[in-house]
């Protein structure tokens, strides 16, 4: 009976993995098919001289360039996710000032924030040392920030809170706006999962941002998550706190 139970469990797990693989391939195919169709259509239009004036030709070329950029980002995210999940990338752990990382990241993202009219409020200490992989933690923060930017409500305020715990540092990125349905809270960490199925291609990302966060944080063996609040949503992650040698 125990052997049969274990066999049934193994078969169920295999079927689940197989279904996830099929869904992943289907999602990748869908994400690539649309930009390819647009690129082909507008390229054929240019070749057939459908765009008769310079303004139309510029529009056709810009569509092609935008879709190539979108596909390039998708492929980069897929390769990055695969590299992290299969363990082919080894973390380069170092000590760095997490507050400085956040401030530099916000400076890099300043143009995009200004375009969207977002007001960022940063709360926390002047400095706090973390022990982690700088490059990938910056990516985690960027993905949270980008997610908050896409989902902020009419108040257009994003709150970033850095808190020093006993042995950890907690970073929270909060945006005012709609909360996430309870049934979606666990699913959002999987590739290509989108809560709002009605979102257009222009205002959504590749659908891999939170899956990349999940992979990076699990490799760091640190906690991460999401919390619904009455007036918005908070995404958070924790890092190991480095010893402050200046003390």
Steps between C-alpha positions, in 0.01 A plus 500: 500500500784738586674422169177559309440826683851620421464394135170688470659808654796480259266465202293797617816710542625398155165593344506834679853576376406392149196730505712791625751434222225503237353822639845660507569409137153622402555832678844553345360423155214745555730777623734459201230451235347848534818708454614274217169553320528876543861507381412292193194708418669839525817377322288371211318833496829686465614269221172548313526880543169512688649783707500773237643789703786540743271527804334166425837335432631628834192356672549160334869496596425602860248216538759251375767639735262498801403137438864393460579670832203320662614162365858566608386573856285187503789281384739659753251444783444138394874430485556673833218306668622170355859569607397577859249215537734232365777616733753580227554844654694522823417790731774758538442590864642827626438767758336819374284788619142405416373858541757617246392225258135611527587867449716425196226279355243777547734744324532260205121466490438875544401568139238224498362608837469860379327388180236320706468785751594271788603636839744273686525520879806332652505416871781338695847548645773708334707188448474126560732222385370189326676176407367386163553500123489871407404457133210263563364689800494811283299295250256392774450864602456613138238229442305603812525868406389434143209292629394779736524754219267296277239453773501825698161663540390857447711623793814402304703451819754221553637445850832326554581397856837359609504355852787347693404188694715294740687302231304602189410804296146532369422703188136579419362660184142620546268648240154642550236345277301181452582202720578154360222238523577240766491215249777667299745575783692173461472484120660838421848357565475263203615584146254692279226510763300823481230596750331746263443306177364815334829690520635595159846419365601865525444525875624157606844340521624160395318323785833374637592772751362338815613152390854640479460653849390159631801323345750758627364509855483121525863481391582753773297282743312804622132579537287702257129558457200721439240648732167660423418815694174690514624761252770319301753222465839443664772281348793422729823304529762439767880482484771390738637790696877550480706590802563873514877513540495873553353450846 
